[in-house]
Short mmCIF file of C-alpha atoms in Angstrom, two decimals:
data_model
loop_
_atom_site.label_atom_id
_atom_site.label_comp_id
_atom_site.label_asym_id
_atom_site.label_seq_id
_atom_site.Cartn_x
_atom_site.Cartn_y
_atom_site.Cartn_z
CA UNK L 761 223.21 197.13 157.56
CA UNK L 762 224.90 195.00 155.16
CA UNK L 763 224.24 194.01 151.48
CA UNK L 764 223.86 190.36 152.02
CA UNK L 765 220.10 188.85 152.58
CA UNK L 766 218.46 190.56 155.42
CA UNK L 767 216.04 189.00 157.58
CA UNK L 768 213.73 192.28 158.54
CA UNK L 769 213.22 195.91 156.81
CA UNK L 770 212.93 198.82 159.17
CA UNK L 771 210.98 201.67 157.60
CA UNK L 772 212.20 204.86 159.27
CA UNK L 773 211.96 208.53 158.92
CA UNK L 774 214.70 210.93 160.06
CA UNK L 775 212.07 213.48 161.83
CA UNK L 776 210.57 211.02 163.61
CA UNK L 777 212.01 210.55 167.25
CA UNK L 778 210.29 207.11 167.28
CA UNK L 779 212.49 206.09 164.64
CA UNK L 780 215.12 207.55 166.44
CA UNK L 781 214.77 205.82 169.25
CA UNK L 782 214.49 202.30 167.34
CA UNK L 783 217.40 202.68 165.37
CA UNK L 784 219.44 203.29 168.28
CA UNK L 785 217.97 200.40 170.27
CA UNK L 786 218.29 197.72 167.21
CA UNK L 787 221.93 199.50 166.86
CA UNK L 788 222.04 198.64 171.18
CA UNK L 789 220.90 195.02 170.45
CA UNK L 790 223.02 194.35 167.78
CA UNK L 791 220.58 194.22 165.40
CA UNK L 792 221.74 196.14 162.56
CA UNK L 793 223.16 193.63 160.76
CA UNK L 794 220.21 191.37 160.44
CA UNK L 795 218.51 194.81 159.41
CA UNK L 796 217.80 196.85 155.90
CA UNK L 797 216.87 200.25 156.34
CA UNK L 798 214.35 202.09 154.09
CA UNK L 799 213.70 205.78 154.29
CA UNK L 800 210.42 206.82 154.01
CA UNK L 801 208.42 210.37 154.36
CA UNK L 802 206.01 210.18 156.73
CA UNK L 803 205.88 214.03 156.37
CA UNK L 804 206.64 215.01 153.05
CA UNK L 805 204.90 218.25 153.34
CA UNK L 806 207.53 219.40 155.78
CA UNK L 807 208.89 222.71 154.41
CA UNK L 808 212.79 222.93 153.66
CA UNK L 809 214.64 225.06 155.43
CA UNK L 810 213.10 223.49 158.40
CA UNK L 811 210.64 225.93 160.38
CA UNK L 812 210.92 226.69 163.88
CA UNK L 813 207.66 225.08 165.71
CA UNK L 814 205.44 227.25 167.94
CA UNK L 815 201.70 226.47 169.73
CA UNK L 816 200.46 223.22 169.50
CA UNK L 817 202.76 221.63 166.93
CA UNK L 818 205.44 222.66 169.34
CA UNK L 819 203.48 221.39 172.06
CA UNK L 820 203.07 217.92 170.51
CA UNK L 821 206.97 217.58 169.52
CA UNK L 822 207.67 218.40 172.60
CA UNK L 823 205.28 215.44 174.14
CA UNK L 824 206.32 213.08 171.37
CA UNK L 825 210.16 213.31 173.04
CA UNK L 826 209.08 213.11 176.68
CA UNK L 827 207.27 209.99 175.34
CA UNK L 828 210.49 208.82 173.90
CA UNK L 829 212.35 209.89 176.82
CA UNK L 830 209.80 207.70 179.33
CA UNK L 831 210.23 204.51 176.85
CA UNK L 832 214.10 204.85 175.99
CA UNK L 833 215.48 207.05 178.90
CA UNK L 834 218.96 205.71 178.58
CA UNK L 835 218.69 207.68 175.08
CA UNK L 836 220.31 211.31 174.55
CA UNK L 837 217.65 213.53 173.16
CA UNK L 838 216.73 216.93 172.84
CA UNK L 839 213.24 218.95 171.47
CA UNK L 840 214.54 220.41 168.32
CA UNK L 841 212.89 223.44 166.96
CA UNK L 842 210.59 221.95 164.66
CA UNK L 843 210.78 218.79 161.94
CA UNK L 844 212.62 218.97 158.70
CA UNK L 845 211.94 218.18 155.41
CA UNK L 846 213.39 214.82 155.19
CA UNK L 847 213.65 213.86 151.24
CA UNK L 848 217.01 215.53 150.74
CA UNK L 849 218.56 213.26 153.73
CA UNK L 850 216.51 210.33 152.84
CA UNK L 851 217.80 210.67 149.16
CA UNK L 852 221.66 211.03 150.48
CA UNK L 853 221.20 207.54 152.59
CA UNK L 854 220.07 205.60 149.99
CA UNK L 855 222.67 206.88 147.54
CA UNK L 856 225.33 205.90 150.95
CA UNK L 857 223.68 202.29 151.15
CA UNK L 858 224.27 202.19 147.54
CA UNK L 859 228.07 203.29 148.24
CA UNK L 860 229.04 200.96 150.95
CA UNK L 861 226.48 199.71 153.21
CA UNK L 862 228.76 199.59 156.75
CA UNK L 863 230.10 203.24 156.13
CA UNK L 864 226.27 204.22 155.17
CA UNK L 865 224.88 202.26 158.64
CA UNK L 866 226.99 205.19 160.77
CA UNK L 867 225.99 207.95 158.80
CA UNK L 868 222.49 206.72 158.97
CA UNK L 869 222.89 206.72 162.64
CA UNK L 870 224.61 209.94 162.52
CA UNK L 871 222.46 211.54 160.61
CA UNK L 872 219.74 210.83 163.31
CA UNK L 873 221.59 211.97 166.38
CA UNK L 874 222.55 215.26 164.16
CA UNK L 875 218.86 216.08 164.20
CA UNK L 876 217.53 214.43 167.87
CA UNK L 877 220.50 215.11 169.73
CA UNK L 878 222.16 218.66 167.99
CA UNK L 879 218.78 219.54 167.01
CA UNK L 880 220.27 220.39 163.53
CA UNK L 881 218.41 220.79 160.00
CA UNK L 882 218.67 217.52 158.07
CA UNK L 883 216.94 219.57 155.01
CA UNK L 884 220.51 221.26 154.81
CA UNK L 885 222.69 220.18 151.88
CA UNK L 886 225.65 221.52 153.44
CA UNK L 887 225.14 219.80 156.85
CA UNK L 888 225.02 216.83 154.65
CA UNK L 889 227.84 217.41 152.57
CA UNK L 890 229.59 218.33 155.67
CA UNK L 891 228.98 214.51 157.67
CA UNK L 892 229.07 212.47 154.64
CA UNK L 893 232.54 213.57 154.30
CA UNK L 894 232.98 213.14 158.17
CA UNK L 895 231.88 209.68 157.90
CA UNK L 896 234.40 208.69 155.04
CA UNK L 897 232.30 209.43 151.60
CA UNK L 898 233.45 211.53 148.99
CA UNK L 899 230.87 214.67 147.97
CA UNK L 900 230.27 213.84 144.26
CA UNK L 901 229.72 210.14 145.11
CA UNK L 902 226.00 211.06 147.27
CA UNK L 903 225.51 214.82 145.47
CA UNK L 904 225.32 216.29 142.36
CA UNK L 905 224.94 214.53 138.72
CA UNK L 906 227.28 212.06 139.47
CA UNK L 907 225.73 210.10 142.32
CA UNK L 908 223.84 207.20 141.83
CA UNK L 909 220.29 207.53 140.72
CA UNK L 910 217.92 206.04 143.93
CA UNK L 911 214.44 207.29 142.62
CA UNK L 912 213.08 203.98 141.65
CA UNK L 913 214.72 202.28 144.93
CA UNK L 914 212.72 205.25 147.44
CA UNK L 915 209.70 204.91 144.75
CA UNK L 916 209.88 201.02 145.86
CA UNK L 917 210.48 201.73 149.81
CA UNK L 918 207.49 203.73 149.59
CA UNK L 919 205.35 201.55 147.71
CA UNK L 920 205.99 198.26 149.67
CA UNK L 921 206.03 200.71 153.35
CA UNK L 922 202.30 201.59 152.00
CA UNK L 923 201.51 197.89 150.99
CA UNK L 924 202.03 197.17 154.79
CA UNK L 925 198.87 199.54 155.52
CA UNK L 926 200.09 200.68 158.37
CA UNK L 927 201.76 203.99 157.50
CA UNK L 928 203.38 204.66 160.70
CA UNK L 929 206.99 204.89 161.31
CA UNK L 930 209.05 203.47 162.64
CA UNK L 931 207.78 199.89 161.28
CA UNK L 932 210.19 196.45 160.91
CA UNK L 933 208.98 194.13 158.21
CA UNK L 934 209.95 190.32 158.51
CA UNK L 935 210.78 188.53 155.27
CA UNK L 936 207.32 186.40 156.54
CA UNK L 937 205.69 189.32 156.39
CA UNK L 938 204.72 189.97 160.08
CA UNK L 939 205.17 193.56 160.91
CA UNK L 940 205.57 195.13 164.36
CA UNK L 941 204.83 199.48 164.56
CA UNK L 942 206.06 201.80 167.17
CA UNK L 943 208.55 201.85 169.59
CA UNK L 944 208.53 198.47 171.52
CA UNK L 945 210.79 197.36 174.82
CA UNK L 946 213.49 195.54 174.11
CA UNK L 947 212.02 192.19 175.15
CA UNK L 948 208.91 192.59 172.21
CA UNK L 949 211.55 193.57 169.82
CA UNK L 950 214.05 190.14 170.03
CA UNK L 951 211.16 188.52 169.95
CA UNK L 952 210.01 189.67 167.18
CA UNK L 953 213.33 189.67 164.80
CA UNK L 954 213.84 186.00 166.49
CA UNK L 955 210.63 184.81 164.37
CA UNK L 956 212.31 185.72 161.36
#
């Protein structure tokens, strides 16, 4: 994750253990770097304080990790309670990108295993406060009226994720245009980035 030209965009959402999963096998690969990262919502109804799951919807997060479990199983992962509301943490990464793009590519990364491995609430300003700080940024440069304004960057993320009409996360965009949706082995995935 780096601010010169990147070769693919990866459309992600932090409550999505899909995404999860990718970002930590692009980070395996060494893809990053090649890589820019654009939050979206897939969920944006999600309530904030996250909600603890129960009957079916717990049911289905609890299938959508033993899926990610079968495809990545090398991964740490764990079935948090339910799915947060992800705009807050969304918001905070682009502001971090904005910052410094290496320091913001760990807390990115962070801010996933916070959620798929700790099983902690990414809708949480505090917990957010609390690891930008760990991972080197200063509170008033991602919070509060003095961080940078990211409304029209997410407004754009969103608006070029839908232009792919695919709405599913996670999904990499080539600069060609090709896209490629889901988690994919490893094999599919160099294959893909290598045709950029």
């Amino acid at each position: 994750m780096t601010s010169r030209k990147t070769s693919c965009r990866v459309y992600s959402d932090f409550n999505c253990p899909f995404c999860y999963a990718m970002h930590e096998r692009l980070y395996a690969l060494g893809f990053l770097e090649q890589i820019s990262w654009h939050g979206v919502q897939h969920a944006p109804h999600l309530p904030q304080p996250m909600a603890t799951w129960a009957g079916h919807l717990h049911a289905e997060l609890k299938q959508e990790v033993k899926m990610v479990r079968r495809l990545a199983p090398e991964l740490p992962i764990s079935v948090p309670a339910g799915k947060p509301n992800t705009r807050l943490a969304i918001t905070v990464a682009a502001r971090a990108l904005h910052e410094d793009t290496r320091r913001a590519g760990e807390f990115i990364r962070s801010l996933y295993r916070l959620f798929w491995v700790d099983g902690l609430d990414l809708s949480n300003e505090r917990l957010l406060r609390l690891e930008a700080e760990r991972q080197g940024f200063v509170g008033t440069a991602l919070f509060g009226s003095t961080a940078p304004a990211v409304e029209s960057m997410l407004g754009e993320w969103r608006d070029r994720w839908e232009e792919t009409e695919h709405q599913g996360v996670p999904l990499l965009q080539r600069a060609d245009g090709q896209v490629l949706v889901g988690m994919v082995p490893p094999e599919t995935l160099t294959q893909f980035l290598a045709g950029s």
